[in-house]
Short mmCIF file of C-alpha atoms in Angstrom, two decimals:
data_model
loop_
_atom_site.label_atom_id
_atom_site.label_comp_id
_atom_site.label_asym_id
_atom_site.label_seq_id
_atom_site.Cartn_x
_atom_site.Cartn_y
_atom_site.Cartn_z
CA UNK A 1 87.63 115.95 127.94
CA UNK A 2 87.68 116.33 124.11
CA UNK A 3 90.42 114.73 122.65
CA UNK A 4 91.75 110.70 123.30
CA UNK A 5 95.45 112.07 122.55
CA UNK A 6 97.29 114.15 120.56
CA UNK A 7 97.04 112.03 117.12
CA UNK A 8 93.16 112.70 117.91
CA UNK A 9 93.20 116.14 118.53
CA UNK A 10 95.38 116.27 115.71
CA UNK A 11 93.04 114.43 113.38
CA UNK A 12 90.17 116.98 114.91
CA UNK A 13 92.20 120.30 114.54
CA UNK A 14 93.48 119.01 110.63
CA UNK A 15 89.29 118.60 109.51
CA UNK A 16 89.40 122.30 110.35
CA UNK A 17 92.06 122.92 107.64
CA UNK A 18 91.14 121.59 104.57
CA UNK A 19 90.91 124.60 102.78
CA UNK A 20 94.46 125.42 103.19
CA UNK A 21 95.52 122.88 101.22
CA UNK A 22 95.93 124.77 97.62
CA UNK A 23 97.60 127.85 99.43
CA UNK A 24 101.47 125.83 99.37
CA UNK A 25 101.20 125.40 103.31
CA UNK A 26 104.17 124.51 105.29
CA UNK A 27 103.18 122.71 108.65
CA UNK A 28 105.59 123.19 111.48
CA UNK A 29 105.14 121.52 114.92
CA UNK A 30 106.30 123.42 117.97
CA UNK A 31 108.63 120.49 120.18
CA UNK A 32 107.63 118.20 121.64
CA UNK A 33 104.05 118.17 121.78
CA UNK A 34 103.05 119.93 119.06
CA UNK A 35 104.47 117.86 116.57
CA UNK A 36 101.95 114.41 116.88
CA UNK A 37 99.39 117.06 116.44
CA UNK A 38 101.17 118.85 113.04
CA UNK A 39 101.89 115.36 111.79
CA UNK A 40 97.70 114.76 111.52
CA UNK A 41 97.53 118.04 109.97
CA UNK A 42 100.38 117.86 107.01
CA UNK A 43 98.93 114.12 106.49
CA UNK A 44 95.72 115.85 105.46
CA UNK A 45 96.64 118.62 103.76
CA UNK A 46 99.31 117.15 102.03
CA UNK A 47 102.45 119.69 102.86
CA UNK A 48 105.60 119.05 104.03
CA UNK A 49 106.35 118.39 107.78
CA UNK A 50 108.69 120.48 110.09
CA UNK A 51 109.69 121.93 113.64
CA UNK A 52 109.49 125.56 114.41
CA UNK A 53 112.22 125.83 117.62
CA UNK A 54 111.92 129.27 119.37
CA UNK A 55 113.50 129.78 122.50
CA UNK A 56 112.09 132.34 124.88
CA UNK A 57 114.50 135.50 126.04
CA UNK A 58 113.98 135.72 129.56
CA UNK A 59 114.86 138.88 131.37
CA UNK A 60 117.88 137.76 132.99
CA UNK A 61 116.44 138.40 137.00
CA UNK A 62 112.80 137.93 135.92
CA UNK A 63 113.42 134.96 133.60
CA UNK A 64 109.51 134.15 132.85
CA UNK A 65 109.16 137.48 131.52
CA UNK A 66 109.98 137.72 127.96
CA UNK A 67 111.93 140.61 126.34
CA UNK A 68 112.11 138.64 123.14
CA UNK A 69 113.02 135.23 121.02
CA UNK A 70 115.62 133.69 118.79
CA UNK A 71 114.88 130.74 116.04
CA UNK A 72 116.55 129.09 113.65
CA UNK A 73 118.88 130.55 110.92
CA UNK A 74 120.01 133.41 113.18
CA UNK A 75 116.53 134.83 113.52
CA UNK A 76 116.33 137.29 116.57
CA UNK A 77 113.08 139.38 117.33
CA UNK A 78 113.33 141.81 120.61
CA UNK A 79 110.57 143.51 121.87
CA UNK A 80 112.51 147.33 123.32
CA UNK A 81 109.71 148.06 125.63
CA UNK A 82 110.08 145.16 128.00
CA UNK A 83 114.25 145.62 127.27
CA UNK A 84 114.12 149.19 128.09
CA UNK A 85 111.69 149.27 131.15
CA UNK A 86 113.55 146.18 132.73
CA UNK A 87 117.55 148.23 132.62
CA UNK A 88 118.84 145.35 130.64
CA UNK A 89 122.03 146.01 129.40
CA UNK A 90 123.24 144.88 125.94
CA UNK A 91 126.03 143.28 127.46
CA UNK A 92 122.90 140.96 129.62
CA UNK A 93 121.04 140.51 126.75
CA UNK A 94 124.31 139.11 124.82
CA UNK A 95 124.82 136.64 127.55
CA UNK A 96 121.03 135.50 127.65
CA UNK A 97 121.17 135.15 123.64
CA UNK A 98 124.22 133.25 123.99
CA UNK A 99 123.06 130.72 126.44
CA UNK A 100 119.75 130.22 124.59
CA UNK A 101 121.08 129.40 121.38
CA UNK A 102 123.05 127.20 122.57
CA UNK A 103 119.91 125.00 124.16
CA UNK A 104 118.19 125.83 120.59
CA UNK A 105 120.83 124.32 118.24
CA UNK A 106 121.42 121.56 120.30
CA UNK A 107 117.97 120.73 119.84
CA UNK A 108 117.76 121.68 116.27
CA UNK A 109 120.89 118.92 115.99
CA UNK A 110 119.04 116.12 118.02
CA UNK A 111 115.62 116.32 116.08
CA UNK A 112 116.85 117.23 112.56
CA UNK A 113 120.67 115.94 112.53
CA UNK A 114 122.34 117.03 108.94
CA UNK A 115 119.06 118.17 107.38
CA UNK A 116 118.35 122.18 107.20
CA UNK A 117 115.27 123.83 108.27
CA UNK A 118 112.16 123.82 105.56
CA UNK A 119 112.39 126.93 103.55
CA UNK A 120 109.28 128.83 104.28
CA UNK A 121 109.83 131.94 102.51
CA UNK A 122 106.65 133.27 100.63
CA UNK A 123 104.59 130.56 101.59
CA UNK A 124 101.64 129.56 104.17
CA UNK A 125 103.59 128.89 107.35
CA UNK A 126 101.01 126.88 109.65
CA UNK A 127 102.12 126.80 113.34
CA UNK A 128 100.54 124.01 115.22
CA UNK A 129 100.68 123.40 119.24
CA UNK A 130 98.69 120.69 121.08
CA UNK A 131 96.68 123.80 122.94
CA UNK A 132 97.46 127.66 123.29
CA UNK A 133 97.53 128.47 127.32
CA UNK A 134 99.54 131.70 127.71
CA UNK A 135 100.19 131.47 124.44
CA UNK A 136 104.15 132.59 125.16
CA UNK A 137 105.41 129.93 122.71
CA UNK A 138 103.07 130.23 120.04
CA UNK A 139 103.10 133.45 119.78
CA UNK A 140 107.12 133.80 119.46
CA UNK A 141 107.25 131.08 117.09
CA UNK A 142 104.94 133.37 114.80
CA UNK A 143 107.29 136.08 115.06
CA UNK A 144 110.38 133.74 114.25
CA UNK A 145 108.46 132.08 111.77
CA UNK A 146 107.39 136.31 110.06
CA UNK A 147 111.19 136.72 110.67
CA UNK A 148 112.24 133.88 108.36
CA UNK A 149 110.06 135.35 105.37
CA UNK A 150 106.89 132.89 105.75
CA UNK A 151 103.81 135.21 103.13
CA UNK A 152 101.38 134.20 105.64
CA UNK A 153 100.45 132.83 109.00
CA UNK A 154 98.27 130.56 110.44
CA UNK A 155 97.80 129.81 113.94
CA UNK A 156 96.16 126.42 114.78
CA UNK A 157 95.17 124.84 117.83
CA UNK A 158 93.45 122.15 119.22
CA UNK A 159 92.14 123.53 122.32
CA UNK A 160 92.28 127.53 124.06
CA UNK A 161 90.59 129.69 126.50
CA UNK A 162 87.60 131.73 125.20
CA UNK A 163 89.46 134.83 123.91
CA UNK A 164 92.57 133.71 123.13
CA UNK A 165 92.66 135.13 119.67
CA UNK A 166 92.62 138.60 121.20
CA UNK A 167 96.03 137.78 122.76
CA UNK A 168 97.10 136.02 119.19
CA UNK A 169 96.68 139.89 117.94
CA UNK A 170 97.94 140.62 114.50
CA UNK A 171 101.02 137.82 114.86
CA UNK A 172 98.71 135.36 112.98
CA UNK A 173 96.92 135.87 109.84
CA UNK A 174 94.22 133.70 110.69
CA UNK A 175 93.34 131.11 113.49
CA UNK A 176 92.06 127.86 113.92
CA UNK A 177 90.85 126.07 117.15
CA UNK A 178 88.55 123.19 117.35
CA UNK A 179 87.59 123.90 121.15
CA UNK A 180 87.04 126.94 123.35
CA UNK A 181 86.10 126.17 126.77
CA UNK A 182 85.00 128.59 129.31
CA UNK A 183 86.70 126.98 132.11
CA UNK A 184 90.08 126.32 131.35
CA UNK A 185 93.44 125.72 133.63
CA UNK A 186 95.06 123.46 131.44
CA UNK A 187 96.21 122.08 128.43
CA UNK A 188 96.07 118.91 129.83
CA UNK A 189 92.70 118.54 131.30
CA UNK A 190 91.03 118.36 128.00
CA UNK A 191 93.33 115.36 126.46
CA UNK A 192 92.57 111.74 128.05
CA UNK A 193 96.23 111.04 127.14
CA UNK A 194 98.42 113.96 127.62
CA UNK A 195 101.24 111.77 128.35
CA UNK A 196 104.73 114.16 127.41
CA UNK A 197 105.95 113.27 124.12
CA UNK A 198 109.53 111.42 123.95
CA UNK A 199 112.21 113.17 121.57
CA UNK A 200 112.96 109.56 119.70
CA UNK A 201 108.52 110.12 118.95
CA UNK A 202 109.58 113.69 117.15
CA UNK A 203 112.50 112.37 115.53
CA UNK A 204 110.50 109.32 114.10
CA UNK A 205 107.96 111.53 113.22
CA UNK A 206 109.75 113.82 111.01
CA UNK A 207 111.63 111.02 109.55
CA UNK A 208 108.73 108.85 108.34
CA UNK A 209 107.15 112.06 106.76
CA UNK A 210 110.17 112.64 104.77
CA UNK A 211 109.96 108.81 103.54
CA UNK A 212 113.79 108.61 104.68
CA UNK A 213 114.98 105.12 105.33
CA UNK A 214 118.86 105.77 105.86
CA UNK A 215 120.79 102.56 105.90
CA UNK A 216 119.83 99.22 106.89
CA UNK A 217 121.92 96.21 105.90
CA UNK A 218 123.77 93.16 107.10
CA UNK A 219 127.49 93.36 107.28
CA UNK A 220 130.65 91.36 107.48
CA UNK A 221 132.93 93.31 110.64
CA UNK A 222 136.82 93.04 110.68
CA UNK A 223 137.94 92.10 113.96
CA UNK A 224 142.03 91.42 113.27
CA UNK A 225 142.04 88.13 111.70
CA UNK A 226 138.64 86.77 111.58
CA UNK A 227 135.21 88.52 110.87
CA UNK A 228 131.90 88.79 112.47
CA UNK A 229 128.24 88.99 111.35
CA UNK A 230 126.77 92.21 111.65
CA UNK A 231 123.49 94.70 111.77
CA UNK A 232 124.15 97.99 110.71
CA UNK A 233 121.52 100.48 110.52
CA UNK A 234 122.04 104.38 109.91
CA UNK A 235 118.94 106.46 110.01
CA UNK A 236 119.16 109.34 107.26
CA UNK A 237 120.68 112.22 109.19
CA UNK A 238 122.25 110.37 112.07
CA UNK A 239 124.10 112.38 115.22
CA UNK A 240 125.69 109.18 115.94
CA UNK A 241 126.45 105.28 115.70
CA UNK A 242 126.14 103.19 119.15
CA UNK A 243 128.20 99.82 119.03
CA UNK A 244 126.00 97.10 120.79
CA UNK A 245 128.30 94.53 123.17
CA UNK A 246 126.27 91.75 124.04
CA UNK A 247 126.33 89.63 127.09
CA UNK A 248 127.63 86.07 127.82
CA UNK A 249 125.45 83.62 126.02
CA UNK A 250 123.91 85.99 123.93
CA UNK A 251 124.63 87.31 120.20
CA UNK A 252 123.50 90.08 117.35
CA UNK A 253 120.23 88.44 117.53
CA UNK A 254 119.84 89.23 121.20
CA UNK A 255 115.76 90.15 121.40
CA UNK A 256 116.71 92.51 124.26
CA UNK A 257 119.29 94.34 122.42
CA UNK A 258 117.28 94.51 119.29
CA UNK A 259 114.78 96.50 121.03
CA UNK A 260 116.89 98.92 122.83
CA UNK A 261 118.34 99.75 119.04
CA UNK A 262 114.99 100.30 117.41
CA UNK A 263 114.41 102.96 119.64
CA UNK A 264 117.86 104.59 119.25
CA UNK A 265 117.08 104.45 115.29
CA UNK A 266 113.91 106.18 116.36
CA UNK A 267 115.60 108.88 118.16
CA UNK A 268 118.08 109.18 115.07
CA UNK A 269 120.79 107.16 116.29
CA UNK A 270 122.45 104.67 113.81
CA UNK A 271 123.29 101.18 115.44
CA UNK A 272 125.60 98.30 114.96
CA UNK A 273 124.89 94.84 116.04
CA UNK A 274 127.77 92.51 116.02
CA UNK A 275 129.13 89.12 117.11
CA UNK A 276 132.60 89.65 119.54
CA UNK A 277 133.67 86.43 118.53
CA UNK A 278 132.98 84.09 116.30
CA UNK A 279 131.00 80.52 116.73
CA UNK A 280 133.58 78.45 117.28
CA UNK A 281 135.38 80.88 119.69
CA UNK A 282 132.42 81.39 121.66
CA UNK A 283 132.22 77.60 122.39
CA UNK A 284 134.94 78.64 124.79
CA UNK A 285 133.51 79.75 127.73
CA UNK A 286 136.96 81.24 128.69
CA UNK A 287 136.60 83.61 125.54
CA UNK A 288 133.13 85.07 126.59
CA UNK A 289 134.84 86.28 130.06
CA UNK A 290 137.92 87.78 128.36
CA UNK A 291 137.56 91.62 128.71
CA UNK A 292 140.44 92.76 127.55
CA UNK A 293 139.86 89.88 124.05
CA UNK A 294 136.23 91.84 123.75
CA UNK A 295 137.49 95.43 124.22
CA UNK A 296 139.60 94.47 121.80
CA UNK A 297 136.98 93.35 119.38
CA UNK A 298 134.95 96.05 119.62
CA UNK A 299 137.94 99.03 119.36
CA UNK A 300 138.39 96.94 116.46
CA UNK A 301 134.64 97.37 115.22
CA UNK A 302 134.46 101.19 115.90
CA UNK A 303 137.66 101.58 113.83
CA UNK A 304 136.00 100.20 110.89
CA UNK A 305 132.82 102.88 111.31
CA UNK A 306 135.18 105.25 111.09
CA UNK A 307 136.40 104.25 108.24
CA UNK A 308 133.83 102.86 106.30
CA UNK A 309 131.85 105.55 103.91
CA UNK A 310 128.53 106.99 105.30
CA UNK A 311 130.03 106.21 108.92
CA UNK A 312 133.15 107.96 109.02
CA UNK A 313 131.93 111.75 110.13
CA UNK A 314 129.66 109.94 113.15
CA UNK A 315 130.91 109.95 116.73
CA UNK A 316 130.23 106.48 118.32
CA UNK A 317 128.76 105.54 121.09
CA UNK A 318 128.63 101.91 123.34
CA UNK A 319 126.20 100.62 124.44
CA UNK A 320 126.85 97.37 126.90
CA UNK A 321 124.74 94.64 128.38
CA UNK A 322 126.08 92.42 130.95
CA UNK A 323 129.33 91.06 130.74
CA UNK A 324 129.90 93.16 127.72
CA UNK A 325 129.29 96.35 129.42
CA UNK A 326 132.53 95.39 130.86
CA UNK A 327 134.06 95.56 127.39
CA UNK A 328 132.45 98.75 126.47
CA UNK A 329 133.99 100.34 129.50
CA UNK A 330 137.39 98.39 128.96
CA UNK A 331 137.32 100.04 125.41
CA UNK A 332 136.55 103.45 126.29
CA UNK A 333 139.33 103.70 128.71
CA UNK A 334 142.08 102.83 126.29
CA UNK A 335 144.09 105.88 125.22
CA UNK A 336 143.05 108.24 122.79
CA UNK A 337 138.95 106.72 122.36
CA UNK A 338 137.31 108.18 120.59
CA UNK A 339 133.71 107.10 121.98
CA UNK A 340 131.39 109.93 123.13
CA UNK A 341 129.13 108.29 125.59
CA UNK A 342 128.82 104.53 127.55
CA UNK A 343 125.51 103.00 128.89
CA UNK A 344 125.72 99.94 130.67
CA UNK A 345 122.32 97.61 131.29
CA UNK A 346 122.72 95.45 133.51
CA UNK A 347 126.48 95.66 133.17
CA UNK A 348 129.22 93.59 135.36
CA UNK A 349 131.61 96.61 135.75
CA UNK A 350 133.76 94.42 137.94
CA UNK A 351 135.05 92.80 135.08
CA UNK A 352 136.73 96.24 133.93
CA UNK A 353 137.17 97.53 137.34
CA UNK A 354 141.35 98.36 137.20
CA UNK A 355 140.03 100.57 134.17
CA UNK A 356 136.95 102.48 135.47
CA UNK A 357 139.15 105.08 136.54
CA UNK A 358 140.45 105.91 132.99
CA UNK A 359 137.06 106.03 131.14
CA UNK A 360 136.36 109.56 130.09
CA UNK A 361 133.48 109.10 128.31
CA UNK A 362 129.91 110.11 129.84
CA UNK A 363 128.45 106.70 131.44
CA UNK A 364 124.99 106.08 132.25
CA UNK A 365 124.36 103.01 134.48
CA UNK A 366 120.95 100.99 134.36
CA UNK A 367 120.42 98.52 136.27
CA UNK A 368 117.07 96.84 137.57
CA UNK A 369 116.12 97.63 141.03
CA UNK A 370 114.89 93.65 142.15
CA UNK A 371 119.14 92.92 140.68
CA UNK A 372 120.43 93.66 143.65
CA UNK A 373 123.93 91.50 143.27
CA UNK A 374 124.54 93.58 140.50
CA UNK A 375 123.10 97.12 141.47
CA UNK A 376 125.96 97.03 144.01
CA UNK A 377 128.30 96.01 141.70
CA UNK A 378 127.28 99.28 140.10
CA UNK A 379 126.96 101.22 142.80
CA UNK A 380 130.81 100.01 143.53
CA UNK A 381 131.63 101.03 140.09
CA UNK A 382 129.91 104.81 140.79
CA UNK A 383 132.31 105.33 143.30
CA UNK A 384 135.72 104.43 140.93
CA UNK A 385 134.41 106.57 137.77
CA UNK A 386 135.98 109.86 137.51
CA UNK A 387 134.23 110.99 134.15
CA UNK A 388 130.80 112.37 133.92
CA UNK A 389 128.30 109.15 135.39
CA UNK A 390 124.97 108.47 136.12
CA UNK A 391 123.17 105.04 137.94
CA UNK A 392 119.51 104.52 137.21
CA UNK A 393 117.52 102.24 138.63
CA UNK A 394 114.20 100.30 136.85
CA UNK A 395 112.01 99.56 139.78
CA UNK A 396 111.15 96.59 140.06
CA UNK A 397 113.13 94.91 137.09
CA UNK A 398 115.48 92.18 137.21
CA UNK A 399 118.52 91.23 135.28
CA UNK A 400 116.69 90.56 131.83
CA UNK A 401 114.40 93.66 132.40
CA UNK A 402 111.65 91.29 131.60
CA UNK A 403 108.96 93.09 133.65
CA UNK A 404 106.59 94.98 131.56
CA UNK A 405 107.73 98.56 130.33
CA UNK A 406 111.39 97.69 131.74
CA UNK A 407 112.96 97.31 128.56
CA UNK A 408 111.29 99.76 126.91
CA UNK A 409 112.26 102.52 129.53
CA UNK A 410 115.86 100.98 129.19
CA UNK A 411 115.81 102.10 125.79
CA UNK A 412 114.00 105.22 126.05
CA UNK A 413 117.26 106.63 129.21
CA UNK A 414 119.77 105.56 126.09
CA UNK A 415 118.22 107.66 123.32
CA UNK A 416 118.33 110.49 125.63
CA UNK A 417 121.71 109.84 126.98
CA UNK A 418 123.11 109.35 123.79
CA UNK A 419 121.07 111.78 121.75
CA UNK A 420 122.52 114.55 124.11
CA UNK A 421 126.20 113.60 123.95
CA UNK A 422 127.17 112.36 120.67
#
């Protein structure tokens, strides 16, 4: 075992590099894994930070086979040979293509949101993994990366079989690898940490080496008549904005809410914390139970997003705990939404049930597994959605997901959920 994790290997690998660093080097990470790694390495030598995405053209009946690979920026490479000996038709090929860009700029969206690819033309394009196995990915992202105009290559790694750079072949100018072992099945086995990497971790990532701070400010939210104390924070580049409803009892300041929004801001997701009602209604115990008063509130909120400046191009998102995952879903089923995705935690769906049936947005349920009043609630409320749904289950946590790692895999289900639908 030769590396902790990938920051070490990273760190390990980047001592290799130094001398790159007066040859205007561009460091680009291959998702997911690679990217911790690249991160050490553009630290050190001082150059920019960004993704290569390549996505593998499979032979359409032989998929692990590769007759080519597309990047960014409508870069296509094709190898004939493999096309030609394989029969595959142009119209197969088209359909392949199709499909795989399809995966690759949905990607490109989630991990770089507005921004554009680094412009690598003429300069040192470095392409960094977190270990070279069969070398499939690598290897195509050095032809995307020729394809886009990069002056030179350079292939580094922490960790690859003896031999590898006679696979590596002329599609790297030069190589770097800080271990060589003899006996090698795995990336894996040579990390003591090899743990996959989350796609909020690559979104941070890229963010904090671009210094970008985005928006992060108190606000004052219209709600028809009185106003409400807000949170709003809008990561640079932002696919989306998830409105927080809190629960019964519980406000902007909620600890447990908080935390499930840092992570979305991680994953690029902009966030609004906001009171539903105001102190003095709230002293009403009758007003924290009135769904349709909340739903209200919150349609409310979401129309001011859309119309406030910096907010106004991104699709929103809900995100509910408790009772006010009953107003989330309340406010999602009113006619012409515009929401793109729901998750409930902990949620009391009950208290929107004549609506469930009307919510078209996609709806992820989580709910502890030791809640087991209100997993069935949930699992009642499965059975009324008609729109895309999902129920997840925390082992083991109850209603406050106060068990260690509960929360924090509550938050990490939303990023992804939301990530991939707004």
């Amino acid at each position: 075992m030769y590396f902790t994790d990938r920051t070490d290997a990273g760190r390990q690998l980047a001592a290799l590099l130094v001398d790159l660093e007066g040859q205007d080097p561009v460091v680009l990470g291959l998702p997911r894994g690679g990217v911790p790694v690249a991160a050490e390495v553009a630290d050190t030598l001082g150059a920019p930070l960004d993704i290569c995405l390549v996505r593998k053209l499979g032979v359409p009946y032989q998929p692990e086979l590769a007759m080519g690979a597309i990047g960014e920026d409508g870069v296509r490479v094709l190898n004939e040979e493999v096309i030609a000996r394989a029969g595959v038709s142009q119209q197969d090929l088209a359909d392949v293509e199709r499909r795989e860009r399809a995966v690759l700029e949905e990607r490109a969206r989630r991990y770089r949101g507005a921004r554009e690819p680094a412009d690598i033309a003429g300069r040192t394009a470095v392409v960094v993994d977190d270990g070279f196995a069969t070398g499939a990915t690598a290897l195509a992202a050095c032809q995307v990366v020729r394809a886009r105009g990069a002056g030179r290559i350079v292939l580094a790694v922490p960790v690859a079989p003896r031999g590898w750079r006679t696979r590596v072949g002329d599609a790297a100018e030069q190589t770097y690898c800080v271990r060589e072992p003899v006996d090698f099945y795995a990336i894996g086995q040579f990390y003591q940490d090899f743990a996959q990497t989350p796609d909020e971790e690559v979104v941070a990532t890229l963010r904090l080496r671009r210094g970008e701070a985005g928006v992060d400010t108190e606000v004052r939210v219209p709600l028809g008549g009185p106003e409400a104390g807000g949170r709003l924070t809008v990561p640079d580049g932002a696919s989306g904005v998830v409105l927080f409803a809190h629960g019964s009892g519980s406000s902007r300041h909620s600890p447990r809410n908080r935390a499930v929004a840092e992570t979305l801001n991680r994953a690029g997701l902009g966030t609004l914390l906001f009171d539903l009602l105001t102190e003095a209604e709230a002293a009403d115990r009758a007003n924290v139970f009135d769904t349709p008063l909340l739903a209200e509130r919150l349609t409310r909120a979401t129309d001011w997003l859309a119309g406030r400046p910096g907010t106004e191009e991104l699709r929103p998102g809900y995100f509910g705990a408790s009772t006010g995952a009953a107003a989330a879903l309340w406010a999602a089923a009113e006619p012409g939404s515009t929401v793109g995705a729901v998750v409930s935690r902990g949620g009391r769906p009950d208290l929107a049930e004549e609506r469930l049936p009307d919510v078209t947005a996609p709806t992820l349920l989580i709910v502890g597994g030791a809640d087991s009043l209100v997993l069935d609630l949930n699992h009642r409320a499965e059975r009324m959605l008609r729109c895309e749904h999902q129920l997840v289950t925390i082992p083991g946590a109850g209603h406050l997901f106060e068990e260690p790692g509960a929360l924090a895999g509550v938050g990490t289900l939303a990023a992804a959920w939301f990530a991939d639908r707004l």
